[in-house]
mmCIF file of C-alpha atoms and ligand atoms in Angstrom:
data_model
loop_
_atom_site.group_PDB
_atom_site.id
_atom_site.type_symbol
_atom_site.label_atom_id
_atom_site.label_comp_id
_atom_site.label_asym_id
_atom_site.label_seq_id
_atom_site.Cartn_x
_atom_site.Cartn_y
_atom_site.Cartn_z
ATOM 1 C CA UNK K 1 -28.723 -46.411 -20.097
ATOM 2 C CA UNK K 2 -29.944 -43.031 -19.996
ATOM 3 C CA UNK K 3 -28.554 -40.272 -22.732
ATOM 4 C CA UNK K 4 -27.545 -37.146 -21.267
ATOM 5 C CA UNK K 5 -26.212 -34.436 -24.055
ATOM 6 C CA UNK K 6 -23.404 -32.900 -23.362
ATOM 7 C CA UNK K 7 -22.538 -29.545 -25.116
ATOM 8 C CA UNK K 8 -18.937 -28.112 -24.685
ATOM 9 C CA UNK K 9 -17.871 -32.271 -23.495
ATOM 10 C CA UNK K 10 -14.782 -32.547 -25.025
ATOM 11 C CA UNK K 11 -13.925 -28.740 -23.266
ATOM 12 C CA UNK K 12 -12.289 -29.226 -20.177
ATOM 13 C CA UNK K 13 -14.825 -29.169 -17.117
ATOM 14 C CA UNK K 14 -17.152 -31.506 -19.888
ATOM 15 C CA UNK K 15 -14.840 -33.651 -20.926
ATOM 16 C CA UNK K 16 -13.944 -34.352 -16.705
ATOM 17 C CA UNK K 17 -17.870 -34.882 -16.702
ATOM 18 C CA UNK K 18 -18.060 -37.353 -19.288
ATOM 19 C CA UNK K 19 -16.071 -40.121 -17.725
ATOM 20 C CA UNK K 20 -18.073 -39.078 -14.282
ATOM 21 C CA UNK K 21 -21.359 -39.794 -16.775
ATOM 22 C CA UNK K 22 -20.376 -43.243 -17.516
ATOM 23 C CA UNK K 23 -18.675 -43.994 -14.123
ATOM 24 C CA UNK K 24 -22.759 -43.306 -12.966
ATOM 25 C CA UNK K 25 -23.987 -45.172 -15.659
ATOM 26 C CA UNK K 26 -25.357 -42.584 -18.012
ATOM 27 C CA UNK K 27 -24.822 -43.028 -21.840
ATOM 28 C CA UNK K 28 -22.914 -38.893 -22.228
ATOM 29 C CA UNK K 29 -23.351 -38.043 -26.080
ATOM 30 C CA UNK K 30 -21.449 -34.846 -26.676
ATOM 31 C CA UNK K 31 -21.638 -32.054 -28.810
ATOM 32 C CA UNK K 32 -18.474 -29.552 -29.611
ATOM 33 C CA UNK K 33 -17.706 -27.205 -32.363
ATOM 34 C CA UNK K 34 -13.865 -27.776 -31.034
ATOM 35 C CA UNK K 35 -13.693 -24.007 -30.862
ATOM 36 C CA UNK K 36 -11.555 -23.855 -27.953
ATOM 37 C CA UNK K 37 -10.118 -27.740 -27.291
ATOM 38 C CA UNK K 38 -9.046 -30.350 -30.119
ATOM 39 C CA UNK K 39 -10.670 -33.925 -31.078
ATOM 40 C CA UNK K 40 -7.860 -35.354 -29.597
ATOM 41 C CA UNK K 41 -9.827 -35.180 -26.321
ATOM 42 C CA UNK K 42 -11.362 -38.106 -27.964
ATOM 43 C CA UNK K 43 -8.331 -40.475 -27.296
ATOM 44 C CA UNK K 44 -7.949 -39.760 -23.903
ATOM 45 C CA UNK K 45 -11.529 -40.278 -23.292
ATOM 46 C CA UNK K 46 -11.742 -43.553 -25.102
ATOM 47 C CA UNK K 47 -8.663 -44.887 -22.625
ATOM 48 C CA UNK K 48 -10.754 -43.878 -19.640
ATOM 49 C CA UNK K 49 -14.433 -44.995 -20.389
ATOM 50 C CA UNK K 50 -13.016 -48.359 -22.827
ATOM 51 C CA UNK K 51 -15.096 -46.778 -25.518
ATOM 52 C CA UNK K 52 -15.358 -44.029 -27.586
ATOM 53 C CA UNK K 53 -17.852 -41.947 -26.343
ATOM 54 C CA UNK K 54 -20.643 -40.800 -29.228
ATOM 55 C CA UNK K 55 -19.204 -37.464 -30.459
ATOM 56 C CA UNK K 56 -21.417 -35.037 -32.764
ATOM 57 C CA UNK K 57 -18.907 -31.984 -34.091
ATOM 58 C CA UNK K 58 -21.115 -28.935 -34.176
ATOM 59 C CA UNK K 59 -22.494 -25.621 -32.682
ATOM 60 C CA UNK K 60 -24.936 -25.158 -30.200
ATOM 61 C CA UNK K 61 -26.147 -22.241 -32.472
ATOM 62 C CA UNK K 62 -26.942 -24.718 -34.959
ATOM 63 C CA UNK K 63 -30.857 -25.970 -35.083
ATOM 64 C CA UNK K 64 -30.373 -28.641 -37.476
ATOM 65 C CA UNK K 65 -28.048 -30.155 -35.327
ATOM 66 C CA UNK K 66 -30.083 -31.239 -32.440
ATOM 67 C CA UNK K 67 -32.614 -33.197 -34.830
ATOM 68 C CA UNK K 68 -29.320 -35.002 -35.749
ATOM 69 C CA UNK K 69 -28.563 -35.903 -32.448
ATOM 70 C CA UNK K 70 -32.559 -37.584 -31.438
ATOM 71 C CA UNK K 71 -32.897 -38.618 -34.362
ATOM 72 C CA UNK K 72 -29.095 -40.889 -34.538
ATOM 73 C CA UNK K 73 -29.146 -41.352 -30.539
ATOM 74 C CA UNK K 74 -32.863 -41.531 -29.720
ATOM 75 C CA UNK K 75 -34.288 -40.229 -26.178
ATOM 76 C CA UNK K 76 -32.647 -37.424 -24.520
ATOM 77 C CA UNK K 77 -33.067 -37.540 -20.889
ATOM 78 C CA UNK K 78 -31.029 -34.370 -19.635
ATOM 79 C CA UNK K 79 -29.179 -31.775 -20.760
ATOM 80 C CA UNK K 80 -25.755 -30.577 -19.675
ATOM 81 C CA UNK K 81 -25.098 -27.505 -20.935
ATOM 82 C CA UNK K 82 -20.954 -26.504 -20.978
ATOM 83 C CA UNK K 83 -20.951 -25.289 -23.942
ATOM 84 C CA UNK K 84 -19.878 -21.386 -23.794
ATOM 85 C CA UNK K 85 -17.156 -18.512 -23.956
ATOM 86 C CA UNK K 86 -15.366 -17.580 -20.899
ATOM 87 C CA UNK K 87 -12.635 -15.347 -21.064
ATOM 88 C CA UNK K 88 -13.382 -12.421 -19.150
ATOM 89 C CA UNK K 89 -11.253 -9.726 -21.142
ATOM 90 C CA UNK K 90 -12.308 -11.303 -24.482
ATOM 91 C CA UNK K 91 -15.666 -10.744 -24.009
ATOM 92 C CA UNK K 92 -14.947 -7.425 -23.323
ATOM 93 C CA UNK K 93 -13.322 -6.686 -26.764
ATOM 94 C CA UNK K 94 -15.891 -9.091 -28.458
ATOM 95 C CA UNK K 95 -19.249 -8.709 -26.882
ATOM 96 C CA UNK K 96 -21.226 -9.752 -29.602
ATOM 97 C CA UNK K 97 -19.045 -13.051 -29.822
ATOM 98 C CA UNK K 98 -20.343 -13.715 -25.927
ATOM 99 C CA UNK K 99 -23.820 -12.684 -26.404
ATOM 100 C CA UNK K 100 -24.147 -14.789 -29.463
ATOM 101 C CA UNK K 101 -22.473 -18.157 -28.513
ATOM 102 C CA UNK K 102 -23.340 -17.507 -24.546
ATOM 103 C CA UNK K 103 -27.145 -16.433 -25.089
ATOM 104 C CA UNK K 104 -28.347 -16.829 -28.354
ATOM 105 C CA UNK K 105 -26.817 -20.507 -28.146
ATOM 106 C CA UNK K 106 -28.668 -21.447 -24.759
ATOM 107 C CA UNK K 107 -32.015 -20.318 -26.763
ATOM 108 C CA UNK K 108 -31.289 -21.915 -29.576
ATOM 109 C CA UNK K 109 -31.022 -25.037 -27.468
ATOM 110 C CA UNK K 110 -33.708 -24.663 -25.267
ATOM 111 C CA UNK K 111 -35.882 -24.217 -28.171
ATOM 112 C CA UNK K 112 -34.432 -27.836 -29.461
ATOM 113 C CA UNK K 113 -35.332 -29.321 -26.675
ATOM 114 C CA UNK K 114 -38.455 -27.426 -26.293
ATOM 115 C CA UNK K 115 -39.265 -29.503 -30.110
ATOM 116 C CA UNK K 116 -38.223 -32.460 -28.561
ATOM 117 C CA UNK K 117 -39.828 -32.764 -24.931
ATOM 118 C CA UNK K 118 -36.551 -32.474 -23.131
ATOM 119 C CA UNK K 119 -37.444 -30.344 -19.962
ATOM 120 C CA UNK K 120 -34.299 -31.433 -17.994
ATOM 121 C CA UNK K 121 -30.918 -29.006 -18.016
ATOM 122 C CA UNK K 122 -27.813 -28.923 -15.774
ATOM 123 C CA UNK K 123 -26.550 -25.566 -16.483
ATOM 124 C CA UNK K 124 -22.932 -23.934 -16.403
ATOM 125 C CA UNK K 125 -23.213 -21.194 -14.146
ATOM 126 C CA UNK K 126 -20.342 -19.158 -12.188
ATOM 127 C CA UNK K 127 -19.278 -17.344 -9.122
ATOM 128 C CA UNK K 128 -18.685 -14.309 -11.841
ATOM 129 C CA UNK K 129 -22.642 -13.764 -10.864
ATOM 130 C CA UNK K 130 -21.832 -11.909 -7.623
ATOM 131 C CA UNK K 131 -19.416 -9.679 -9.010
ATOM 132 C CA UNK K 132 -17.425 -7.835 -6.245
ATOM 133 C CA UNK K 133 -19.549 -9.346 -3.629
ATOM 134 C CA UNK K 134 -20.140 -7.579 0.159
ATOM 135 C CA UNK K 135 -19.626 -10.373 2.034
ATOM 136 C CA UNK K 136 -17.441 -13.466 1.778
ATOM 137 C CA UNK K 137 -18.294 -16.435 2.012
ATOM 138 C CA UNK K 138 -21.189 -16.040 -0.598
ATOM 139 C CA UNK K 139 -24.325 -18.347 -0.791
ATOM 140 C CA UNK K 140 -27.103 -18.739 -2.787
ATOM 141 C CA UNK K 141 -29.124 -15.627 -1.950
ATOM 142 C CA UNK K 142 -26.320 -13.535 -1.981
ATOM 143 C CA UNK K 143 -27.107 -10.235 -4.601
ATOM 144 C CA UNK K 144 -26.688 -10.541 -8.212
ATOM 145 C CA UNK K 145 -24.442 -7.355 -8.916
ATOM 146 C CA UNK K 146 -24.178 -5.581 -12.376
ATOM 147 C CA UNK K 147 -22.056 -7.809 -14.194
ATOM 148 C CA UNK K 148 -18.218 -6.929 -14.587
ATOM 149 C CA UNK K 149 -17.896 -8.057 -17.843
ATOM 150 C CA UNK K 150 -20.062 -8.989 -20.893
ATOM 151 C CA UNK K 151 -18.921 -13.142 -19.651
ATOM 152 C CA UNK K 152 -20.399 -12.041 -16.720
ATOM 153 C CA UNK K 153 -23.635 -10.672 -18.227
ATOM 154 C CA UNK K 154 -23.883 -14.320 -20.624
ATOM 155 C CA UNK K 155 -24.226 -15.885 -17.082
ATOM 156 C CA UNK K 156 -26.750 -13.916 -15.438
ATOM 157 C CA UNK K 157 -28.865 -13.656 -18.760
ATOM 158 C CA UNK K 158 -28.588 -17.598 -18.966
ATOM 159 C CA UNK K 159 -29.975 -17.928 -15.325
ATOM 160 C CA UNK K 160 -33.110 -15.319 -16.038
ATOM 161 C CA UNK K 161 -33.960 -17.038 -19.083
ATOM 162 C CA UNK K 162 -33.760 -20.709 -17.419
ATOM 163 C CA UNK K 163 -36.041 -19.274 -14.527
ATOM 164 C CA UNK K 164 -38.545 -17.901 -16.723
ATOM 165 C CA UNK K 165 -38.772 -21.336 -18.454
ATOM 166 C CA UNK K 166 -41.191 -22.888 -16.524
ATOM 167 C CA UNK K 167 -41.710 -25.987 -18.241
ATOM 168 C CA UNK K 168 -37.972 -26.552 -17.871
ATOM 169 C CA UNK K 169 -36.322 -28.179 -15.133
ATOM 170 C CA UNK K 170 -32.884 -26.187 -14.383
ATOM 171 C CA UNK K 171 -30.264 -26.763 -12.061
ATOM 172 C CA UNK K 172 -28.108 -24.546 -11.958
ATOM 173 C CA UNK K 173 -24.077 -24.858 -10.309
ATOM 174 C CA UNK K 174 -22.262 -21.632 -9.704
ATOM 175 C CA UNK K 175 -18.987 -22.649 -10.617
ATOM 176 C CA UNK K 176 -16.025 -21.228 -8.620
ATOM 177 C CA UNK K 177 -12.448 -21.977 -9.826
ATOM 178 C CA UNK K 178 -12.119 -25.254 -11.249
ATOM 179 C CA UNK K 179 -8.058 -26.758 -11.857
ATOM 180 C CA UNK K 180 -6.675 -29.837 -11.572
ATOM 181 C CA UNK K 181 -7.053 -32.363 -14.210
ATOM 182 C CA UNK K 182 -7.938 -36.161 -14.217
ATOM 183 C CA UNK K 183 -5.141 -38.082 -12.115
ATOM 184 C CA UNK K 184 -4.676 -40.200 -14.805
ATOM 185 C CA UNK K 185 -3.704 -37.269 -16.799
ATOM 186 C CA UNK K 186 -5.417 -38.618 -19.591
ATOM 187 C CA UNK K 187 -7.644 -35.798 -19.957
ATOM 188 C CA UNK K 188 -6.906 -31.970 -18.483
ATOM 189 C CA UNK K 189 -7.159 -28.425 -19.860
ATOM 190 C CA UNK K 190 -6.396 -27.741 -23.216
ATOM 191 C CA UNK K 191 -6.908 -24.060 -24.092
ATOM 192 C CA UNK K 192 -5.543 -23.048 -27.289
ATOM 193 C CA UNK K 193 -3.656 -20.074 -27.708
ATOM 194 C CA UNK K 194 -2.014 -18.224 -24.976
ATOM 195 C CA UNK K 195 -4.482 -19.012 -21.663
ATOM 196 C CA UNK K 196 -5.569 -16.615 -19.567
ATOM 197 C CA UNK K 197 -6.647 -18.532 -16.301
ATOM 198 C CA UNK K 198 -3.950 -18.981 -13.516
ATOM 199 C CA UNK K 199 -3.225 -22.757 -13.284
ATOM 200 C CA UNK K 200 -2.735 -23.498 -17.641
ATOM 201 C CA UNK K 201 -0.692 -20.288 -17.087
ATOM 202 C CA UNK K 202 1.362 -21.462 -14.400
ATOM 203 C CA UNK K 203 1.854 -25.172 -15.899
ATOM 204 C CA UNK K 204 2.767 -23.918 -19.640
ATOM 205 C CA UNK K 205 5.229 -21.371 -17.959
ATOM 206 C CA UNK K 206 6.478 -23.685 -15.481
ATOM 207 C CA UNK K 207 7.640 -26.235 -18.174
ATOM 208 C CA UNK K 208 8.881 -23.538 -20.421
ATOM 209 C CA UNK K 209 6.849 -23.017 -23.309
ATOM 210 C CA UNK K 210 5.721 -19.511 -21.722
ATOM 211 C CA UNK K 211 7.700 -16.702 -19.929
ATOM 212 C CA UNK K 212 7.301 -16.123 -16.295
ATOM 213 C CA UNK K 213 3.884 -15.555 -15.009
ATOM 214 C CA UNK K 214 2.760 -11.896 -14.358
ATOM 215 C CA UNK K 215 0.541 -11.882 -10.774
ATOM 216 C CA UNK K 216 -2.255 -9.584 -11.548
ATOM 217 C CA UNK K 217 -1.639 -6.841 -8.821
ATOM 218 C CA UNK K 218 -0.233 -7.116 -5.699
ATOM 219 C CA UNK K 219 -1.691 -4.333 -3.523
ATOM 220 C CA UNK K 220 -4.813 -5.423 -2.903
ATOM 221 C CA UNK K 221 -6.887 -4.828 0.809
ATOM 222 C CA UNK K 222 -5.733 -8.783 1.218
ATOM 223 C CA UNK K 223 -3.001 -10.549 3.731
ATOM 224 C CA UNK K 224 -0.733 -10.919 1.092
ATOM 225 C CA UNK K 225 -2.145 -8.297 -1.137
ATOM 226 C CA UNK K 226 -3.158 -10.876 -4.050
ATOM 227 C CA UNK K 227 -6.980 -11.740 -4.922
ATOM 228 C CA UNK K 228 -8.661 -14.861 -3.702
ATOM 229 C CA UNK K 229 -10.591 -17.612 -5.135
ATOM 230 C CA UNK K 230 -11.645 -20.897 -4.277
ATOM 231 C CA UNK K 231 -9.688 -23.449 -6.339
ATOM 232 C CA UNK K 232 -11.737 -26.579 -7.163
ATOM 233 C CA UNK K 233 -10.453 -29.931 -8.673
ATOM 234 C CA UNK K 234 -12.218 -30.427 -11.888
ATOM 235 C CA UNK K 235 -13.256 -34.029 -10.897
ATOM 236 C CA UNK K 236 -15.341 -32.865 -7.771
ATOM 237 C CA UNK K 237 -16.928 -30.660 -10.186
ATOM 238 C CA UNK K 238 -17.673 -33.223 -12.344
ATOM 239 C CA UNK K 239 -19.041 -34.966 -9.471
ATOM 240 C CA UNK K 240 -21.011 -32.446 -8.653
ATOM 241 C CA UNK K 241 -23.194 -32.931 -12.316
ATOM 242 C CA UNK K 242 -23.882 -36.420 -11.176
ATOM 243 C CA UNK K 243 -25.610 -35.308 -7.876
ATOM 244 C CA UNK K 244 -27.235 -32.489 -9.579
ATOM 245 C CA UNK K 245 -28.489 -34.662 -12.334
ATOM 246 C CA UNK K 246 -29.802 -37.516 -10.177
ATOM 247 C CA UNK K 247 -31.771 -34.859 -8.260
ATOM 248 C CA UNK K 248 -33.507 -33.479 -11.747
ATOM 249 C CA UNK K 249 -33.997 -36.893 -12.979
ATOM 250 C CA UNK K 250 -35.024 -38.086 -9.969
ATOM 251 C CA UNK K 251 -38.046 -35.318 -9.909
ATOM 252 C CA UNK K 252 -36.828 -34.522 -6.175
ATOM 253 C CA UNK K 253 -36.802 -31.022 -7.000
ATOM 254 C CA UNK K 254 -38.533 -28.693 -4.759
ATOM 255 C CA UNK K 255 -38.945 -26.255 -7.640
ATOM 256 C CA UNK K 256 -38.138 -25.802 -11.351
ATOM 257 C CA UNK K 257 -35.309 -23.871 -11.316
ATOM 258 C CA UNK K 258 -32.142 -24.870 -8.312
ATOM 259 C CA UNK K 259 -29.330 -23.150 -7.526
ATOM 260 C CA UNK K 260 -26.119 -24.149 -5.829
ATOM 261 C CA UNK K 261 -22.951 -22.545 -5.436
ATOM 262 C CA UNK K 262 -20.219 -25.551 -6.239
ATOM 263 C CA UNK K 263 -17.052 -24.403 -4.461
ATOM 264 C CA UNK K 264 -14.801 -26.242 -1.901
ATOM 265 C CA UNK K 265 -15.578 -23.059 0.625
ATOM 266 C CA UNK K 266 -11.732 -22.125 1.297
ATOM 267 C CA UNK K 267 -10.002 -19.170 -0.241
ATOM 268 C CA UNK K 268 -6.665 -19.282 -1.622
ATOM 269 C CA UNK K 269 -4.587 -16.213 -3.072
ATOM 270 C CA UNK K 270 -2.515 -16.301 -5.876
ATOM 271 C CA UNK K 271 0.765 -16.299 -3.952
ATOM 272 C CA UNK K 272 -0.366 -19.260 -1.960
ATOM 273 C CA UNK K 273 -1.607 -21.032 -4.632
ATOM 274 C CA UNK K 274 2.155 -20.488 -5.768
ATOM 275 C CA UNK K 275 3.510 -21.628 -2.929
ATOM 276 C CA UNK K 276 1.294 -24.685 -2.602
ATOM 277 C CA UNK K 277 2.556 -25.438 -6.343
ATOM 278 C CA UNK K 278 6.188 -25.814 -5.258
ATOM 279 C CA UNK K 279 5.018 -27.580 -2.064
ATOM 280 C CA UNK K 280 2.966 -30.012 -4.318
ATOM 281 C CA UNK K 281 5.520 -30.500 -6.942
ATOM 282 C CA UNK K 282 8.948 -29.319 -6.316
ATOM 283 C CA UNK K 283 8.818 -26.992 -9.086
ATOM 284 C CA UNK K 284 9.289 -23.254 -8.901
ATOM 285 C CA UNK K 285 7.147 -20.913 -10.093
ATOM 286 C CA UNK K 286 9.084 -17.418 -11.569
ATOM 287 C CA UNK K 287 6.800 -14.742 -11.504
ATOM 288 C CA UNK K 288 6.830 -10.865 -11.517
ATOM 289 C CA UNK K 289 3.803 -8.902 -9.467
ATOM 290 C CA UNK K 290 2.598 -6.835 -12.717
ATOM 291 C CA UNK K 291 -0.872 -4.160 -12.550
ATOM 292 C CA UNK K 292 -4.169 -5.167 -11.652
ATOM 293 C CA UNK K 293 -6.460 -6.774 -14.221
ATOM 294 C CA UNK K 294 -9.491 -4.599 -15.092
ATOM 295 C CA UNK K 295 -12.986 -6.884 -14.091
ATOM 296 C CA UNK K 296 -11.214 -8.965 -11.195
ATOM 297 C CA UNK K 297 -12.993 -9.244 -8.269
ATOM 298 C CA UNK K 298 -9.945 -8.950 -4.904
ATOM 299 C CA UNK K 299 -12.065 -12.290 -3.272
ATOM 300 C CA UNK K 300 -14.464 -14.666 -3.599
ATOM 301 C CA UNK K 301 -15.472 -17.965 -2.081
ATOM 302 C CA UNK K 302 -18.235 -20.267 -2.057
ATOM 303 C CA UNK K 303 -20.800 -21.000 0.744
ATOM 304 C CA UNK K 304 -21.332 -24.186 -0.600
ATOM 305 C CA UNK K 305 -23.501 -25.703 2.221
ATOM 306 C CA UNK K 306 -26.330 -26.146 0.311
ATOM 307 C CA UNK K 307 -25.185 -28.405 -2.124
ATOM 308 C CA UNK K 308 -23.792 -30.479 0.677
ATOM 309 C CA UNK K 309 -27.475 -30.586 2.295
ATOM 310 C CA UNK K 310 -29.622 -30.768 -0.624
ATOM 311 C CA UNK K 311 -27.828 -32.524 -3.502
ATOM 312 C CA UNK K 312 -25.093 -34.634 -0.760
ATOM 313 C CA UNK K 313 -22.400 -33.054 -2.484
ATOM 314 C CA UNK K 314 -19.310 -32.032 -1.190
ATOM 315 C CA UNK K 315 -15.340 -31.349 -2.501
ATOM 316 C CA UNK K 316 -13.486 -33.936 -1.700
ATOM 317 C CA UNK K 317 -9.609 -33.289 -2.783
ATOM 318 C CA UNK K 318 -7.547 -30.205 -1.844
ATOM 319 C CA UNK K 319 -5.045 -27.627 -2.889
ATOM 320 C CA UNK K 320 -2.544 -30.294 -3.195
ATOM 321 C CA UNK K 321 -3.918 -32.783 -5.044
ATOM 322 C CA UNK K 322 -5.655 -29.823 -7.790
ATOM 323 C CA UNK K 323 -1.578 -28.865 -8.541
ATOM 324 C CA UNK K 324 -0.268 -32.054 -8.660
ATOM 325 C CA UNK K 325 -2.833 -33.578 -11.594
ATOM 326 C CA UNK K 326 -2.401 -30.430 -13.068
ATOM 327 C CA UNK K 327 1.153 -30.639 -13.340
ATOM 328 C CA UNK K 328 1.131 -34.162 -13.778
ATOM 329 C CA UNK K 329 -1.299 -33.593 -17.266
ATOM 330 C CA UNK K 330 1.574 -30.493 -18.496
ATOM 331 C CA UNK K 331 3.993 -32.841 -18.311
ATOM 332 C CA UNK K 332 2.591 -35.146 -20.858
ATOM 333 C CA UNK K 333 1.596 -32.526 -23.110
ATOM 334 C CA UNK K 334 4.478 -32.226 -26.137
HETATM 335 C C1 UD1 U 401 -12.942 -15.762 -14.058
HETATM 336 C C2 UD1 U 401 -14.351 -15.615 -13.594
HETATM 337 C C3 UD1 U 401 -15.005 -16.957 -13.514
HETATM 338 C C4 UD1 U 401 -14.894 -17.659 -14.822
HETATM 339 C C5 UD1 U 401 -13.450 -17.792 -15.192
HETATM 340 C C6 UD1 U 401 -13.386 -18.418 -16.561
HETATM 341 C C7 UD1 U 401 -14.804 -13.775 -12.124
HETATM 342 C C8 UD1 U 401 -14.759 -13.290 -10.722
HETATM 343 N N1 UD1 U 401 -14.377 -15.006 -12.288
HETATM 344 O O1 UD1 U 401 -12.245 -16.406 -13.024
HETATM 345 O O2 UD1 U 401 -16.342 -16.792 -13.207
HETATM 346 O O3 UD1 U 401 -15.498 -18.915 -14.756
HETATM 347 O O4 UD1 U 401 -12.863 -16.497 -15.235
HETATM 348 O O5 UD1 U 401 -12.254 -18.098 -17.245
HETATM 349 O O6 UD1 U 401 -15.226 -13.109 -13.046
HETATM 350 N N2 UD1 U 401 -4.097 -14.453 -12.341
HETATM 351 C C9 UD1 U 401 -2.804 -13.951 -12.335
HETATM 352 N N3 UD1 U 401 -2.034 -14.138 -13.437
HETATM 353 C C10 UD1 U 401 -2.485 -14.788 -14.557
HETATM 354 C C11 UD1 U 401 -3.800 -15.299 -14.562
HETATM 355 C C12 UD1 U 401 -4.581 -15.102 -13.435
HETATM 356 O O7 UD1 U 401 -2.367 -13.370 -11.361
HETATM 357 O O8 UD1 U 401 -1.728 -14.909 -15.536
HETATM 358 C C13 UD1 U 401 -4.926 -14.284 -11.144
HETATM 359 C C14 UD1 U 401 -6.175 -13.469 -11.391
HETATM 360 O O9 UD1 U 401 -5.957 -12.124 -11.236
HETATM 361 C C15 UD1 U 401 -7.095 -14.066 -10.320
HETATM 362 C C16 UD1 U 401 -6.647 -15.509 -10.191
HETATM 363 O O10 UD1 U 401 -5.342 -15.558 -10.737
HETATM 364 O O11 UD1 U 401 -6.864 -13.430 -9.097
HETATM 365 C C17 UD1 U 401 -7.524 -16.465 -10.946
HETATM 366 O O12 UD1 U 401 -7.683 -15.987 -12.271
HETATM 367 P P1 UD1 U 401 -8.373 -16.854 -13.421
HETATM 368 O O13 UD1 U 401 -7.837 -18.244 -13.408
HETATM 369 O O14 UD1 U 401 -8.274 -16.092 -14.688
HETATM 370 O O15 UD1 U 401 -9.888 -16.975 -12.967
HETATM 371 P P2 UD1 U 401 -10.894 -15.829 -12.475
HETATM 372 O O16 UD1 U 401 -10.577 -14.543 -13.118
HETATM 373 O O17 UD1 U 401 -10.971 -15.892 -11.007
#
């Protein structure tokens, strides 16, 4: 069994990608600094895969680390790379925080694996690349605006440095909104603290523990005047890895650094994804329409032909589905 390292894999998109790892026959071997999930991740994982997965606690900032992890585990034959910041308006009070986990980490990596002939990376890119883009559905060759944030900036620095590597394999998934959680609902999204992101928003609010959501402007050049995105369920995404890895281990690449845009190619706005919540689950939603939030695009969704074509990838499970496991994971949160 091949080992693939997995940095950020007990977070919540790597954690999804774990159990997609083993379900495809890799050996995952994560490393996490639990800065923004708990080892507890660990159970849950364990129930799905029947093992405990190999878990190394530490920072991708750390050198030492990675001669740890060969040196314990043995061959590395990929990289996935989760492990990062991502809260837009944190990163605008903290920049340095960003810059020095988001950038400073991913060379601090590469240079590991550099040391130890690893040349192949799956890498955690976003949607946040395009900024406000001019034209909706985006695709690959879409523009690269300025960045709207410094989280923004980590991204499109990440993807420069990975193309200059050219001894490096890269692919590279522009993430769009991932939700949902496993249907199991042994695993989900854990943020700690208060989260920021729409669906652990909704779900903490919606079973009490949080006051009613505030919609972040509601007068917006849209039908119902609330931004879109393109909701994707975490274990498509997680699919999504598999195909992307098989392609870089596979050597099928057509050159050394691949993009695709990882979306399920509809838009949804905030107040439908509201609806669709109650439609999904029978639970209401109370929220009030507050101000805009500075660095939010109004829309955005994915073009995501190309990973269909090249990589046979394609999102499988709607709307629907995304609420419901993410409701169904709340409820067994205490
Ligand atoms: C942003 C980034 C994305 C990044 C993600 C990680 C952009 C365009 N997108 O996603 O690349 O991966 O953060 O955190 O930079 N909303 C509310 N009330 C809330 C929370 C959110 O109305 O309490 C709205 C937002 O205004 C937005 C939508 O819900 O319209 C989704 O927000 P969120 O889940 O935070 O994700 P993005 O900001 O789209």
């Amino acid at each position: 069994m091949k080992n693939i390292l997995v940095t950020g894999g007990l977070g919540f998109i790597g954690s999804h990608t774990v159990v997609s790892l083993q379900e495809a026959g890799f050996n995952p071997v994560i490393l996490d600094n639990l800065s923004n999930t708990r080892e507890t991740v660990l159970d849950g994982l364990e129930k799905l895969m029947g093992r405990r997965p190999v878990f190394f606690k530490g920072d991708v900032n750390d050198a030492g680390i990675y001669d740890r992890i060969v040196s314990e585990t043995g061959e590395i034959a990929a990289v996935i790379h989760f492990a990062a910041f991502k809260a837009v308006g944190e990163s605008v009070e903290q920049p340095l925080k960003y810059y020095h986990n988001n950038v400073q980490g991913l060379i601090t990596l590469l240079t590991a694996m550099q040391k130890h002939g690893i040349n192949n990376i799956v890498f955690s890119s976003s949607c946040t690349v395009y900024g406000e883009p001019d034209q909706i559905p985006v695709n690959e060759d879409s523009p690269i605006k300025p960045a709207a944030s410094p989280y923004g900036a980590t991204k499109q620095m990440g993807e420069i440095i990975l193309r200059d590597c050219a001894w490096l394999n890269t692919q590279c998934l522009r993430y769009f909104n991932p939700i949902g959680a496993h249907p199991t609902g042994l695993i989900g999204e854990l943020p700690l603290g208060v989260p920021s992101n729409l669906i652990p928003y909704l779900t903490q609010s919606v079973a009490g523990l949080r006051p009613a959501l505030t919609v972040h402007g509601g007068d917006y050049s849209t039908t119902d005047g609330t931004c879109i995105r393109d909701y994707i369920h975490v274990c498509d995404l997680a699919d999504a890895h598999v195909a992307a890895l098989n392609r870089l281990l596979g050597k099928s690449q057509t050159s050394t650094f691949e993009v695709f845009n990882i979306g399920t190619g509809d838009g949804s706005s905030v107040l439908q994804v509201l609806n669709a919540f109650e439609a999904a689950t029978g639970k209401k939603a109370d929220y009030q329409i507050g101000p805009r939030r500075p660095g939010d695009v109004v829309a955005v969704w994915a073009d995501a032909t190309r990973a269909e074509k090249v990589l046979g990838w394609k999102a499988k499970r709607g709307l629907p589905e995304m609420l419901r496991d993410a409701w169904n994971w709340q409820t067994r949160q205490v």
